[in-house]
Amino acid sequence: MTSTRDALVDAAADLLAAGGPAAVTLREVGRRAGVSHNAPYKHFADKEELLAAVAGRELTRRSGVSREGEDPAAALSRRAKAYVRWAMAYPARFKLVFGAWTTASAELGEAASASRASFVETVRAAQAAGAAPPGDPERVTALVLALAHGAADLALGGHLSRDGKGHADPEDLVDDLMALLAQGAG
Amino acid sequence: MTSTRDALVDAAADLLAAGGPAAVTLREVGRRAGVSHNAPYKHFADKEELLAAVAGRELTRRSGVSREGEDPAAALSRRAKAYVRWAMAYPARFKLVFGAWTTASAELGEAASASRASFVETVRAAQAAGAAPPGDPERVTALVLALAHGAADLALGGHLSRDGKGHADPEDLVDDLMALLAQGAG
DNA sequence: ACCTGAACACCGTTCAAGT
DNA sequence: ACCTGAACACCGTTCAAGT
């Protein structure tokens, strides 16, 4: 017994995954949810607010699960690679979540904060274990996320290793950074 | 005496800078170039091909200028920061250039290759000077570009240092990576 | 070779009206 | 409170026709 609202968000997420952002039209969203083409306006102020709901739900679902007793260095590498793998597997959701939002969705903001805070804790543990250099853990987190984000985004655009030489996939670049971080810690 | 084609590309670039991708409509492009709303179809197969021309021209203009006698470590840092600064100053052009192209524009491909090759040479010089770790220079280039790209893209989306703590702007992250590279070289 | 004007099939959004 | 159907002002693209 899903609400109409949930049905609309489901439909939008499906369309996004299947055909990219251009495929998400309010008319098709309504059709799939079994309502008229402007019923969405009774639940969301406009199209962007519907997309913000899709992004917020995605971020909430993807919230990091920490594992008991995992080696801190391995945990950091695993999380950075999970980020990259998620981006490569669901490019449209990835680009949606990290786009520039004019609508400040509460759910979206909170989910992003929670996800980031969890990542910072992983970095802090890695620092304590000597697998990352000292210094503000928020800043080291930003460094790792920026590398993972950029590697994934470049790869999605086909701008990584176009010509065979120096072929590096995004996860290889995460490995390279992890090696530098470990070296920088020692 | 600019050709109609050039006038169309100019108009599209202006609209992109002023109002983002949504503002680039073929109708307004035509109006600004002083032609009808479908004259663009006599010069470009479709809207994407016009945008590819805008992106290709931008990439050509921005092609790296190497400086004689510059310290290799400083040169690498300067170029990475120039990349970040360009992205922050012209976000729409940045996102356009690094988007996923279905149209394989010759100009766009060649400009991208040339730009990348020039960056690889800068990395090679930095390695020779002991300012970057050894190994495939293409791969070290990919690492630096991925970090710069990700830092800029996250910053543009407001996803860097949202809460004041650990505040790092994209150029700070470039500095952090440069420090790690220098340490990794020694 | 290059351009125009009308037309087609869309789109997001608004509005009056229904239950 | 939630939904519908018609309407408005767009959009990219196509096509027949003009020079």
CSV table of C-alpha atoms (C1' of nucleotides) in Angstrom, one decimal:
chain,number,residue,atom,x,y,z
A,1,MET,CA,0.0,0.0,0.0
A,2,THR,CA,2.4,2.6,-1.3
A,3,SER,CA,1.2,6.2,-1.3
A,4,THR,CA,0.8,8.1,-4.5
A,5,ARG,CA,3.8,10.1,-3.4
A,6,ASP,CA,6.0,7.0,-3.1
A,7,ALA,CA,4.7,5.8,-6.4
A,8,LEU,CA,5.7,9.0,-8.1
A,9,VAL,CA,9.2,8.9,-6.6
A,10,ASP,CA,9.5,5.2,-7.7
A,11,ALA,CA,8.5,6.1,-11.2
A,12,ALA,CA,10.9,9.0,-11.4
A,13,ALA,CA,13.8,6.8,-10.1
A,14,ASP,CA,13.0,4.1,-12.6
A,15,LEU,CA,12.8,6.5,-15.5
A,16,LEU,CA,16.1,8.1,-14.5
A,17,ALA,CA,17.8,4.8,-14.3
A,18,ALA,CA,16.4,3.6,-17.6
A,19,GLY,CA,16.8,6.7,-19.8
A,20,GLY,CA,18.7,9.3,-18.0
A,21,PRO,CA,17.5,12.7,-16.9
A,22,ALA,CA,15.8,13.5,-20.2
A,23,ALA,CA,13.5,10.5,-19.8
A,24,VAL,CA,12.1,11.9,-16.5
A,25,THR,CA,9.0,13.8,-17.7
A,26,LEU,CA,6.2,14.6,-15.3
A,27,ARG,CA,3.8,13.2,-17.9
A,28,GLU,CA,5.5,9.8,-18.0
A,29,VAL,CA,6.0,9.8,-14.2
A,30,GLY,CA,2.2,10.4,-13.8
A,31,ARG,CA,1.3,7.7,-16.3
A,32,ARG,CA,3.5,5.1,-14.6
A,33,ALA,CA,2.1,6.0,-11.2
A,34,GLY,CA,-1.4,5.7,-12.5
A,35,VAL,CA,-2.4,9.3,-12.1
A,36,SER,CA,-2.8,12.3,-14.4
A,37,HIS,CA,0.2,14.2,-15.8
A,38,ASN,CA,-0.1,16.9,-13.2
A,39,ALA,CA,-1.0,15.0,-10.1
A,40,PRO,CA,2.7,15.4,-9.1
A,41,TYR,CA,2.0,19.1,-8.4
A,42,LYS,CA,-0.2,18.0,-5.5
A,43,HIS,CA,2.8,16.4,-3.8
A,44,PHE,CA,5.8,18.4,-5.1
A,45,ALA,CA,6.1,22.1,-5.9
A,46,ASP,CA,7.8,21.4,-9.1
A,47,LYS,CA,9.9,18.9,-11.0
A,48,GLU,CA,13.1,19.7,-9.1
A,49,GLU,CA,11.5,18.9,-5.8
A,50,LEU,CA,10.5,15.5,-7.1
A,51,LEU,CA,14.0,14.9,-8.2
A,52,ALA,CA,15.3,16.1,-4.8
A,53,ALA,CA,13.1,13.4,-3.3
A,54,VAL,CA,14.7,10.8,-5.6
A,55,ALA,CA,18.2,12.0,-4.7
A,56,GLY,CA,17.4,12.1,-1.0
A,57,ARG,CA,16.1,8.6,-0.9
A,58,GLU,CA,19.1,7.3,-2.8
A,59,LEU,CA,21.5,8.9,-0.4
A,60,THR,CA,19.6,7.6,2.6
A,61,ARG,CA,19.6,4.0,1.2
A,62,ARG,CA,23.3,4.2,0.4
A,63,SER,CA,24.2,5.4,3.9
A,64,GLY,CA,27.5,3.7,4.9
A,65,VAL,CA,27.4,0.5,6.9
A,66,SER,CA,30.4,0.3,9.1
A,67,ARG,CA,31.9,-3.1,9.8
A,68,GLU,CA,33.1,-4.3,13.2
A,69,GLY,CA,36.8,-4.9,13.5
A,70,GLU,CA,37.7,-4.1,9.9
A,71,ASP,CA,41.3,-2.9,9.3
A,72,PRO,CA,41.1,0.9,9.2
A,73,ALA,CA,43.2,1.2,6.1
A,74,ALA,CA,41.2,-1.4,4.3
A,75,ALA,CA,38.0,0.2,5.4
A,76,LEU,CA,38.9,3.5,3.9
A,77,SER,CA,39.9,2.0,0.6
A,78,ARG,CA,36.8,-0.1,0.6
A,79,ARG,CA,34.5,2.9,1.1
A,80,ALA,CA,36.3,5.0,-1.5
A,81,LYS,CA,35.9,2.2,-4.0
A,82,ALA,CA,32.3,1.6,-3.1
A,83,TYR,CA,31.7,5.3,-3.9
A,84,VAL,CA,33.4,4.9,-7.3
A,85,ARG,CA,31.5,1.6,-8.0
A,86,TRP,CA,28.2,3.2,-7.1
A,87,ALA,CA,28.9,6.1,-9.4
A,88,MET,CA,29.8,3.9,-12.3
A,89,ALA,CA,26.8,1.6,-11.8
A,90,TYR,CA,24.2,4.3,-11.5
A,91,PRO,CA,25.6,7.4,-13.3
A,92,ALA,CA,22.3,9.2,-13.5
A,93,ARG,CA,21.7,8.9,-9.8
A,94,PHE,CA,25.3,9.9,-9.1
A,95,LYS,CA,25.0,13.0,-11.2
A,96,LEU,CA,21.6,13.9,-9.7
A,97,VAL,CA,22.8,13.6,-6.1
A,98,PHE,CA,25.9,15.7,-6.6
A,99,GLY,CA,24.3,18.3,-8.9
A,100,ALA,CA,23.7,21.9,-7.8
A,101,TRP,CA,20.5,22.1,-5.9
A,102,THR,CA,18.5,25.3,-5.8
A,103,THR,CA,15.8,23.6,-3.8
A,104,ALA,CA,17.3,23.0,-0.3
A,105,SER,CA,15.7,19.7,0.5
A,106,ALA,CA,15.9,18.8,4.2
A,107,GLU,CA,16.1,15.1,3.6
A,108,LEU,CA,18.8,15.6,1.0
A,109,GLY,CA,20.9,17.8,3.3
A,110,GLU,CA,20.6,15.5,6.3
A,111,ALA,CA,21.4,12.4,4.3
A,112,ALA,CA,24.4,14.1,2.8
A,113,SER,CA,25.7,15.2,6.3
A,114,ALA,CA,25.2,11.8,7.8
A,115,SER,CA,27.0,10.1,4.9
A,116,ARG,CA,29.9,12.5,5.2
A,117,ALA,CA,30.2,12.2,8.9
A,118,SER,CA,30.4,8.5,8.7
A,119,PHE,CA,33.2,8.8,6.2
A,120,VAL,CA,35.1,11.2,8.4
A,121,GLU,CA,35.0,8.6,11.2
A,122,THR,CA,36.6,6.1,8.8
A,123,VAL,CA,39.3,8.5,8.0
A,124,ARG,CA,39.9,9.3,11.7
A,125,ALA,CA,40.4,5.5,12.3
A,126,ALA,CA,42.8,5.3,9.4
A,127,GLN,CA,44.8,8.2,10.8
A,128,ALA,CA,44.9,6.6,14.3
A,129,ALA,CA,46.2,3.4,12.7
A,130,GLY,CA,48.9,5.2,10.7
A,131,ALA,CA,47.3,4.6,7.4
A,132,ALA,CA,46.7,8.3,6.6
A,133,PRO,CA,48.6,11.4,7.4
A,134,PRO,CA,47.7,13.5,10.5
A,135,GLY,CA,45.8,16.7,10.2
A,136,ASP,CA,42.1,17.7,10.1
A,137,PRO,CA,40.2,14.5,9.3
A,138,GLU,CA,37.5,16.6,7.5
A,139,ARG,CA,40.2,17.8,5.1
A,140,VAL,CA,41.6,14.3,4.5
A,141,THR,CA,38.1,13.2,3.9
A,142,ALA,CA,37.6,15.9,1.3
A,143,LEU,CA,40.8,14.9,-0.4
A,144,VAL,CA,39.7,11.2,-0.7
A,145,LEU,CA,36.2,12.1,-1.8
A,146,ALA,CA,37.4,14.6,-4.3
A,147,LEU,CA,39.7,12.0,-5.9
A,148,ALA,CA,37.0,9.3,-5.9
A,149,HIS,CA,34.4,11.8,-7.3
A,150,GLY,CA,36.7,13.1,-10.0
A,151,ALA,CA,37.9,9.7,-11.1
A,152,ALA,CA,34.4,8.5,-11.4
A,153,ASP,CA,33.1,11.6,-13.2
A,154,LEU,CA,36.0,11.6,-15.7
A,155,ALA,CA,35.6,7.9,-16.4
A,156,LEU,CA,31.8,8.4,-17.0
A,157,GLY,CA,32.6,11.0,-19.6
A,158,GLY,CA,35.2,8.8,-21.3
A,159,HIS,CA,37.9,11.2,-20.3
A,160,LEU,CA,40.1,8.7,-18.5
A,161,SER,CA,42.8,6.8,-20.4
A,162,ARG,CA,41.4,7.5,-23.8
A,163,ASP,CA,44.3,6.1,-25.7
A,164,GLY,CA,45.3,2.9,-24.1
A,165,LYS,CA,48.5,4.2,-22.6
A,166,GLY,CA,48.6,4.7,-18.8
A,167,HIS,CA,45.3,3.0,-18.6
A,168,ALA,CA,43.9,3.5,-15.1
A,169,ASP,CA,40.4,2.9,-14.1
A,170,PRO,CA,38.9,4.9,-11.3
A,171,GLU,CA,39.6,2.2,-8.7
A,172,ASP,CA,43.2,2.1,-9.6
A,173,LEU,CA,43.5,5.8,-8.9
A,174,VAL,CA,41.9,5.2,-5.5
A,175,ASP,CA,44.7,2.7,-4.8
A,176,ASP,CA,47.3,5.2,-5.9
A,177,LEU,CA,46.0,7.8,-3.5
A,178,MET,CA,45.8,5.2,-0.6
A,179,ALA,CA,49.4,4.4,-1.2
A,180,LEU,CA,50.4,8.0,-1.1
A,181,LEU,CA,48.4,8.5,2.1
A,182,ALA,CA,50.0,5.6,3.8
A,183,GLN,CA,53.5,6.9,2.7
A,184,GLY,CA,52.5,10.3,4.0
A,185,ALA,CA,51.6,8.9,7.4
A,186,GLY,CA,54.9,7.2,7.9
B,1,MET,CA,33.2,39.4,-41.2
B,2,THR,CA,32.3,36.4,-39.1
B,3,SER,CA,30.4,33.6,-40.8
B,4,THR,CA,27.0,32.7,-39.7
B,5,ARG,CA,28.4,29.5,-38.3
B,6,ASP,CA,30.8,31.5,-36.0
B,7,ALA,CA,27.9,33.8,-35.0
B,8,LEU,CA,25.9,30.8,-34.0
B,9,VAL,CA,28.7,29.4,-31.9
B,10,ASP,CA,29.3,32.8,-30.3
B,11,ALA,CA,25.6,33.2,-29.4
B,12,ALA,CA,25.5,29.7,-27.9
B,13,ALA,CA,28.6,30.3,-25.8
B,14,ASP,CA,27.2,33.6,-24.5
B,15,LEU,CA,23.8,32.1,-23.6
B,16,LEU,CA,25.6,29.2,-21.9
B,17,ALA,CA,27.7,31.6,-19.8
B,18,ALA,CA,24.8,33.8,-18.9
B,19,GLY,CA,22.0,31.4,-18.1
B,20,GLY,CA,23.4,27.8,-18.0
B,21,PRO,CA,22.5,25.0,-20.4
B,22,ALA,CA,18.8,25.6,-20.1
B,23,ALA,CA,19.2,29.0,-21.6
B,24,VAL,CA,20.8,27.7,-24.8
B,25,THR,CA,17.8,27.3,-27.1
B,26,LEU,CA,18.1,27.1,-30.8
B,27,ARG,CA,15.5,29.7,-31.1
B,28,GLU,CA,17.4,32.3,-29.0
B,29,VAL,CA,20.7,31.3,-30.7
B,30,GLY,CA,19.2,32.0,-34.0
B,31,ARG,CA,17.7,35.3,-32.9
B,32,ARG,CA,21.0,36.5,-31.5
B,33,ALA,CA,22.8,35.5,-34.7
B,34,GLY,CA,20.3,37.4,-36.7
B,35,VAL,CA,18.9,34.3,-38.5
B,36,SER,CA,15.7,32.3,-38.2
B,37,HIS,CA,15.2,29.7,-35.5
B,38,ASN,CA,16.2,26.8,-37.6
B,39,ALA,CA,19.1,28.2,-39.6
B,40,PRO,CA,21.4,26.4,-37.2
B,41,TYR,CA,20.3,23.1,-38.9
B,42,LYS,CA,22.1,24.2,-42.0
B,43,HIS,CA,25.4,24.3,-40.1
B,44,PHE,CA,25.0,21.6,-37.4
B,45,ALA,CA,23.1,18.3,-37.5
B,46,ASP,CA,21.4,19.0,-34.2
B,47,LYS,CA,21.7,20.9,-31.0
B,48,GLU,CA,24.4,18.6,-29.5
B,49,GLU,CA,26.7,19.3,-32.5
B,50,LEU,CA,26.4,23.0,-31.9
B,51,LEU,CA,27.3,22.5,-28.3
B,52,ALA,CA,30.2,20.3,-29.3
B,53,ALA,CA,31.5,23.2,-31.4
B,54,VAL,CA,31.3,25.5,-28.3
B,55,ALA,CA,33.1,22.9,-26.2
B,56,GLY,CA,35.8,22.3,-28.8
B,57,ARG,CA,36.5,26.0,-29.2
B,58,GLU,CA,36.7,26.4,-25.4
B,59,LEU,CA,39.2,23.6,-25.1
B,60,THR,CA,41.3,24.9,-28.0
B,61,ARG,CA,41.5,28.4,-26.5
B,62,ARG,CA,42.4,27.0,-23.1
B,63,SER,CA,45.2,24.9,-24.4
B,64,GLY,CA,48.1,25.0,-21.9
B,65,VAL,CA,50.9,27.5,-22.4
B,66,SER,CA,54.1,26.1,-21.1
B,67,ARG,CA,56.6,28.5,-19.6
B,68,GLU,CA,60.3,28.5,-20.2
B,69,GLY,CA,62.4,27.7,-17.2
B,70,GLU,CA,59.6,27.3,-14.7
B,71,ASP,CA,60.3,25.1,-11.7
B,72,PRO,CA,58.7,21.7,-12.6
B,73,ALA,CA,57.0,21.3,-9.2
B,74,ALA,CA,55.5,24.8,-9.3
B,75,ALA,CA,54.5,24.2,-13.0
B,76,LEU,CA,52.5,21.1,-12.0
B,77,SER,CA,50.8,22.9,-9.1
B,78,ARG,CA,50.1,25.9,-11.2
B,79,ARG,CA,48.4,23.9,-14.0
B,80,ALA,CA,46.3,21.9,-11.7
B,81,LYS,CA,45.1,25.1,-10.0
B,82,ALA,CA,44.5,26.8,-13.3
B,83,TYR,CA,42.2,23.8,-14.1
B,84,VAL,CA,40.3,24.3,-10.9
B,85,ARG,CA,40.1,28.1,-11.3
B,86,TRP,CA,38.8,27.7,-14.8
B,87,ALA,CA,36.1,25.2,-13.7
B,88,MET,CA,35.0,27.5,-10.9
B,89,ALA,CA,34.9,30.6,-13.1
B,90,TYR,CA,33.1,29.0,-16.0
B,91,PRO,CA,31.1,26.1,-14.5
B,92,ALA,CA,28.7,25.7,-17.5
B,93,ARG,CA,31.6,25.4,-19.9
B,94,PHE,CA,33.4,23.1,-17.6
B,95,LYS,CA,30.5,20.8,-17.3
B,96,LEU,CA,29.9,21.0,-21.0
B,97,VAL,CA,33.4,20.1,-22.0
B,98,PHE,CA,33.5,17.1,-19.6
B,99,GLY,CA,30.1,15.8,-20.2
B,100,ALA,CA,29.4,12.5,-22.0
B,101,TRP,CA,29.4,13.1,-25.7
B,102,THR,CA,27.4,10.9,-28.1
B,103,THR,CA,28.6,13.0,-31.0
B,104,ALA,CA,32.3,12.3,-31.5
B,105,SER,CA,33.4,15.8,-32.6
B,106,ALA,CA,36.9,15.7,-34.3
B,107,GLU,CA,37.8,19.2,-33.0
B,108,LEU,CA,36.7,18.3,-29.5
B,109,GLY,CA,38.7,15.0,-29.5
B,110,GLU,CA,41.9,16.5,-30.8
B,111,ALA,CA,41.7,19.5,-28.5
B,112,ALA,CA,41.3,17.2,-25.5
B,113,SER,CA,44.2,15.0,-26.6
B,114,ALA,CA,46.5,17.9,-27.1
B,115,SER,CA,45.6,19.4,-23.7
B,116,ARG,CA,46.1,16.1,-22.0
B,117,ALA,CA,49.5,15.4,-23.7
B,118,SER,CA,50.8,18.8,-22.6
B,119,PHE,CA,49.8,18.0,-19.0
B,120,VAL,CA,51.6,14.7,-19.2
B,121,GLU,CA,54.8,16.5,-20.2
B,122,THR,CA,54.5,18.7,-17.1
B,123,VAL,CA,54.1,15.6,-15.0
B,124,ARG,CA,57.1,14.0,-16.6
B,125,ALA,CA,59.2,17.1,-15.8
B,126,ALA,CA,58.0,17.0,-12.2
B,127,GLN,CA,59.0,13.4,-11.9
B,128,ALA,CA,62.5,14.1,-13.3
B,129,ALA,CA,62.9,16.8,-10.7
B,130,GLY,CA,61.8,14.6,-7.9
B,131,ALA,CA,58.6,16.4,-7.3
B,132,ALA,CA,56.4,13.4,-8.1
B,133,PRO,CA,56.7,9.7,-7.6
B,134,PRO,CA,58.1,7.5,-10.4
B,135,GLY,CA,55.8,5.4,-12.6
B,136,ASP,CA,53.7,5.8,-15.7
B,137,PRO,CA,53.4,9.6,-16.2
B,138,GLU,CA,50.0,9.1,-17.8
B,139,ARG,CA,48.8,7.5,-14.6
B,140,VAL,CA,50.2,10.2,-12.4
B,141,THR,CA,48.5,12.7,-14.7
B,142,ALA,CA,45.2,10.9,-14.3
B,143,LEU,CA,45.6,11.1,-10.5
B,144,VAL,CA,46.2,14.8,-10.5
B,145,LEU,CA,43.4,15.6,-13.0
B,146,ALA,CA,41.0,13.4,-11.2
B,147,LEU,CA,41.6,15.2,-7.9
B,148,ALA,CA,41.4,18.7,-9.5
B,149,HIS,CA,38.2,17.7,-11.4
B,150,GLY,CA,36.5,16.1,-8.4
B,151,ALA,CA,37.4,19.0,-6.1
B,152,ALA,CA,36.1,21.5,-8.6
B,153,ASP,CA,32.9,19.5,-9.3
B,154,LEU,CA,32.1,19.0,-5.6
B,155,ALA,CA,32.8,22.7,-4.8
B,156,LEU,CA,30.5,23.7,-7.7
B,157,GLY,CA,27.7,21.6,-6.2
B,158,GLY,CA,28.3,23.0,-2.7
B,159,HIS,CA,29.4,19.6,-1.4
B,160,LEU,CA,32.8,20.7,-0.1
B,161,SER,CA,33.1,21.9,3.5
B,162,ARG,CA,29.4,22.6,3.9
B,163,ASP,CA,29.6,23.1,7.7
B,164,GLY,CA,32.6,25.3,8.2
B,165,LYS,CA,34.7,22.6,9.8
B,166,GLY,CA,37.6,21.3,7.8
B,167,HIS,CA,37.0,24.0,5.3
B,168,ALA,CA,39.1,23.3,2.3
B,169,ASP,CA,38.6,25.0,-1.0
B,170,PRO,CA,39.5,23.1,-4.2
B,171,GLU,CA,42.9,24.7,-4.5
B,172,ASP,CA,43.8,23.7,-1.0
B,173,LEU,CA,43.1,20.1,-1.9
B,174,VAL,CA,45.5,20.5,-4.9
B,175,ASP,CA,48.1,21.7,-2.5
B,176,ASP,CA,47.5,18.6,-0.3
B,177,LEU,CA,48.0,16.3,-3.2
B,178,MET,CA,51.1,18.1,-4.3
B,179,ALA,CA,52.6,17.6,-0.9
B,180,LEU,CA,51.8,13.9,-0.9
B,181,LEU,CA,53.3,13.6,-4.4
B,182,ALA,CA,56.5,15.3,-3.3
B,183,GLN,CA,56.7,13.1,-0.2
B,184,GLY,CA,56.0,10.0,-2.4
B,185,ALA,CA,58.9,10.9,-4.7
B,186,GLY,CA,61.4,11.2,-1.9
C,1,DA,C1',24.5,26.7,-50.8
C,2,DC,C1',21.9,29.0,-47.4
C,3,DC,C1',17.8,30.5,-45.4
C,4,DT,C1',12.6,31.1,-44.1
C,5,DG,C1',7.9,30.2,-42.2
C,6,DA,C1',4.6,26.9,-41.0
C,7,DA,C1',3.9,22.8,-38.8
C,8,DC,C1',4.4,18.5,-35.6
C,9,DA,C1',5.0,16.3,-31.4
C,10,DC,C1',6.5,17.2,-27.4
C,11,DC,C1',7.5,19.6,-22.6
C,12,DG,C1',6.6,22.1,-17.6
C,13,DT,C1',3.3,24.6,-15.4
C,14,DT,C1',-1.3,26.9,-14.3
C,15,DC,C1',-6.1,27.0,-13.6
C,16,DA,C1',-10.9,26.0,-13.1
C,17,DA,C1',-13.5,22.4,-11.8
C,18,DG,C1',-14.8,18.0,-9.7
C,19,DT,C1',-15.0,14.3,-5.4
D,1,DA,C1',-7.2,16.6,0.7
D,2,DC,C1',-6.4,14.9,-3.7
D,3,DC,C1',-7.2,14.6,-8.5
D,4,DT,C1',-8.6,15.6,-13.6
D,5,DG,C1',-8.8,17.9,-18.3
D,6,DA,C1',-8.1,21.8,-20.9
D,7,DA,C1',-5.1,25.4,-21.9
D,8,DC,C1',-0.6,28.3,-22.3
D,9,DA,C1',3.8,29.3,-23.5
D,10,DC,C1',7.5,27.1,-24.7
D,11,DC,C1',10.9,23.5,-26.9
D,12,DG,C1',13.8,20.6,-30.8
D,13,DT,C1',13.1,19.0,-35.2
D,14,DT,C1',11.2,18.4,-40.0
D,15,DC,C1',9.6,19.9,-44.4
D,16,DA,C1',8.2,22.4,-48.4
D,17,DA,C1',9.5,26.4,-50.4
D,18,DG,C1',12.2,30.4,-51.7
D,19,DT,C1',17.0,33.0,-53.5
